[in-house]
């Protein structure tokens, strides 16, 4: 008997042609549409077009770099951070550490309340043997964690910075104060006590005062008053 003719619209080999609802993936079209939408301020459409590309190319560094700030502006912070991470990691793997730092710097503009942003940026500076820059980044990050709710994050960043510069008096005074407010007085004493040798004048007075607040004993008070009166 004769074989049944193929149904109308069906291609040879049993394949169906693409319909309007099932268009083939065209990277160039999605990228062009996303760029146009972004230029016109239609961030929702731009995000949708970039995500089409990401679905097919999940590790595309450049596209994640374009998508991340748009997601942040759309207050999709979790997804934005993921894209920032993928973008930075991609640059790092290719050996472009400074570009990865730039990605995290951009992320810090949108997500300053995320400690990981500052720690990752500092770690990359250290990889480039730029310890002062790493400390600077960590201290800048600390400024975004001022309330009681975010005190653990401030302690986290300051503790990391202290590992790099253990004799930084301002940093250590700040860290010790936060530790005291968190009920971690012994840790605060451990931070400040090693700084006593060599201190004179105003710096010694501040240090002795902080030590007394951490451990308000008669001996600590005496040392504080002595520093106030004699500067030693």
XYZ file of C-alpha atoms in Angstrom:
232
model
C 0.000 0.000 0.000
C 1.095 3.558 -0.579
C 2.710 5.349 2.361
C 0.659 8.105 3.848
C 1.631 11.534 2.634
C 3.253 13.786 5.205
C 0.970 16.206 6.974
C 0.784 19.692 5.564
C 3.590 21.923 6.772
C 5.852 19.088 7.915
C 9.372 18.996 6.559
C 11.209 15.995 5.230
C 12.716 13.891 7.985
C 9.794 14.470 10.355
C 10.873 17.950 11.481
C 8.473 20.826 11.942
C 9.311 24.341 10.796
C 9.767 27.063 13.411
C 6.664 29.009 14.297
C 6.379 32.545 15.627
C 6.269 31.134 19.142
C 9.375 28.999 18.611
C 11.872 31.190 16.806
C 15.468 30.011 16.446
C 18.039 31.553 18.777
C 19.639 34.513 17.074
C 22.264 36.021 19.338
C 22.854 39.096 17.191
C 19.143 39.929 17.111
C 18.779 39.631 20.882
C 21.879 41.725 21.519
C 20.745 44.424 19.114
C 17.266 44.488 20.626
C 18.710 44.675 24.131
C 21.021 47.546 23.221
C 18.183 49.451 21.606
C 15.889 48.876 24.582
C 18.580 49.934 27.037
C 19.288 53.112 25.068
C 15.606 54.011 25.143
C 15.290 53.301 28.867
C 13.217 50.155 28.447
C 15.201 48.157 30.989
C 12.583 45.429 31.281
C 12.880 44.553 27.603
C 16.660 44.879 27.690
C 16.825 42.428 30.591
C 14.565 39.989 28.768
C 16.710 40.100 25.620
C 19.989 39.673 27.498
C 18.496 36.773 29.426
C 17.674 35.062 26.127
C 21.385 35.083 25.381
C 22.309 33.942 28.893
C 19.958 30.966 28.564
C 22.077 29.776 25.652
C 25.436 31.083 26.887
C 25.301 30.973 30.706
C 28.975 31.901 31.133
C 29.086 34.783 28.676
C 31.164 37.347 30.582
C 30.302 40.341 28.414
C 26.557 39.764 28.477
C 26.527 39.273 32.244
C 28.430 42.552 32.512
C 25.662 44.320 30.592
C 22.860 42.499 32.390
C 24.038 42.899 35.992
C 23.547 46.681 36.378
C 20.155 46.479 34.688
C 19.029 43.823 37.149
C 20.279 45.954 40.023
C 18.363 48.972 38.749
C 15.294 46.748 38.534
C 15.909 45.837 42.216
C 16.545 42.216 41.313
C 19.544 42.263 43.614
C 20.137 38.535 44.010
C 20.176 37.953 40.259
C 22.293 41.081 39.758
C 24.943 39.851 42.170
C 25.046 36.489 40.433
C 25.703 38.203 37.096
C 28.352 40.477 38.601
C 30.069 37.394 40.055
C 30.021 35.468 36.783
C 31.341 38.481 34.897
C 34.178 39.128 37.366
C 35.102 35.449 37.605
C 35.184 35.246 33.829
C 37.636 38.128 33.564
C 39.777 36.695 36.357
C 40.008 33.293 34.673
C 41.159 35.020 31.495
C 43.868 36.827 33.456
C 42.172 40.232 33.429
C 42.271 40.826 37.181
C 41.951 44.611 36.929
C 38.832 44.217 34.800
C 37.413 41.907 37.462
C 38.154 44.579 40.066
C 36.303 47.123 37.921
C 33.291 44.810 37.808
C 33.209 44.563 41.598
C 33.687 48.329 41.862
C 30.592 48.742 39.707
C 28.778 46.185 41.827
C 29.650 48.189 44.942
C 27.795 51.178 43.490
C 24.622 49.135 43.232
C 25.081 46.687 46.127
C 27.111 48.522 48.794
C 25.318 46.648 51.565
C 26.729 43.304 50.473
C 29.973 42.473 52.346
C 31.031 39.978 49.682
C 31.427 42.823 47.177
C 34.098 44.514 49.280
C 35.847 41.286 50.265
C 36.067 40.044 46.680
C 37.441 43.381 45.484
C 40.001 43.458 48.294
C 41.075 39.878 47.552
C 41.758 40.782 43.930
C 43.844 43.787 44.964
C 45.873 41.446 47.149
C 46.308 39.129 44.190
C 47.881 42.087 42.415
C 50.074 42.716 45.502
C 48.278 45.969 46.307
C 47.732 45.620 50.047
C 47.055 49.344 50.719
C 44.318 49.309 48.087
C 42.814 46.183 49.644
C 42.699 47.863 53.056
C 41.217 51.007 51.531
C 38.434 48.980 49.908
C 37.600 47.156 53.145
C 37.488 50.406 55.118
C 35.277 52.026 52.511
C 32.946 49.043 52.693
C 32.802 49.344 56.473
C 31.227 52.819 56.132
C 28.062 51.263 54.712
C 27.450 49.211 57.863
C 26.806 51.776 60.581
C 23.627 50.599 62.253
C 23.310 47.975 64.959
C 21.655 45.586 62.535
C 24.727 45.527 60.314
C 27.347 45.589 63.074
C 28.475 41.981 62.365
C 29.219 42.948 58.767
C 31.271 45.951 59.879
C 33.221 43.725 62.271
C 33.789 41.226 59.485
C 35.291 43.827 57.143
C 37.356 45.521 59.839
C 38.704 42.178 61.061
C 39.867 41.363 57.551
C 41.479 44.786 57.222
C 43.230 44.338 60.575
C 44.777 41.101 59.329
C 46.463 43.196 56.664
C 47.357 46.210 58.830
C 47.360 45.107 62.489
C 48.962 48.363 63.685
C 46.425 50.729 62.118
C 45.244 52.562 65.239
C 42.106 54.168 63.811
C 40.927 50.881 62.370
C 41.636 48.975 65.564
C 39.850 51.546 67.746
C 36.813 51.271 65.497
C 36.900 47.468 65.573
C 37.364 47.333 69.351
C 34.415 49.671 69.875
C 32.154 47.473 67.753
C 33.348 44.370 69.571
C 32.552 46.023 72.900
C 29.068 46.965 71.742
C 28.591 43.350 70.632
C 29.589 42.008 74.046
C 32.915 40.670 72.776
C 35.120 42.583 75.188
C 37.940 40.044 75.378
C 38.361 40.212 71.616
C 38.440 43.987 71.783
C 41.204 43.882 74.399
C 43.179 41.505 72.193
C 42.907 43.983 69.336
C 44.105 47.037 71.295
C 46.617 45.747 73.861
C 49.397 45.009 71.315
C 49.239 48.667 70.212
C 50.259 50.120 73.598
C 54.070 50.075 73.155
C 55.348 53.288 71.643
C 52.111 55.286 71.934
C 52.287 58.818 73.322
C 50.099 61.878 73.705
C 46.684 61.993 72.073
C 46.933 58.534 70.545
C 47.808 56.998 73.909
C 44.921 58.819 75.600
C 42.479 57.455 73.038
C 43.895 53.979 73.342
C 43.808 53.984 77.147
C 40.268 55.335 77.104
C 39.091 52.547 74.814
C 40.825 49.930 76.955
C 39.109 51.300 80.074
C 35.699 51.166 78.368
C 36.396 47.581 77.393
C 37.501 46.657 80.897
C 36.343 49.302 83.438
C 38.602 48.300 86.326
C 40.419 50.660 88.779
C 43.736 49.779 87.150
C 42.449 50.638 83.675
C 41.001 53.912 85.003
C 44.343 54.809 86.592
C 46.206 54.221 83.357
C 43.624 56.290 81.479
C 43.867 59.208 83.916
C 47.650 59.049 83.805
C 47.553 59.239 80.028
C 45.187 62.214 80.242
C 47.392 64.101 82.685
C 50.874 63.091 81.616
C 50.429 61.770 78.104
C 52.159 58.506 78.969
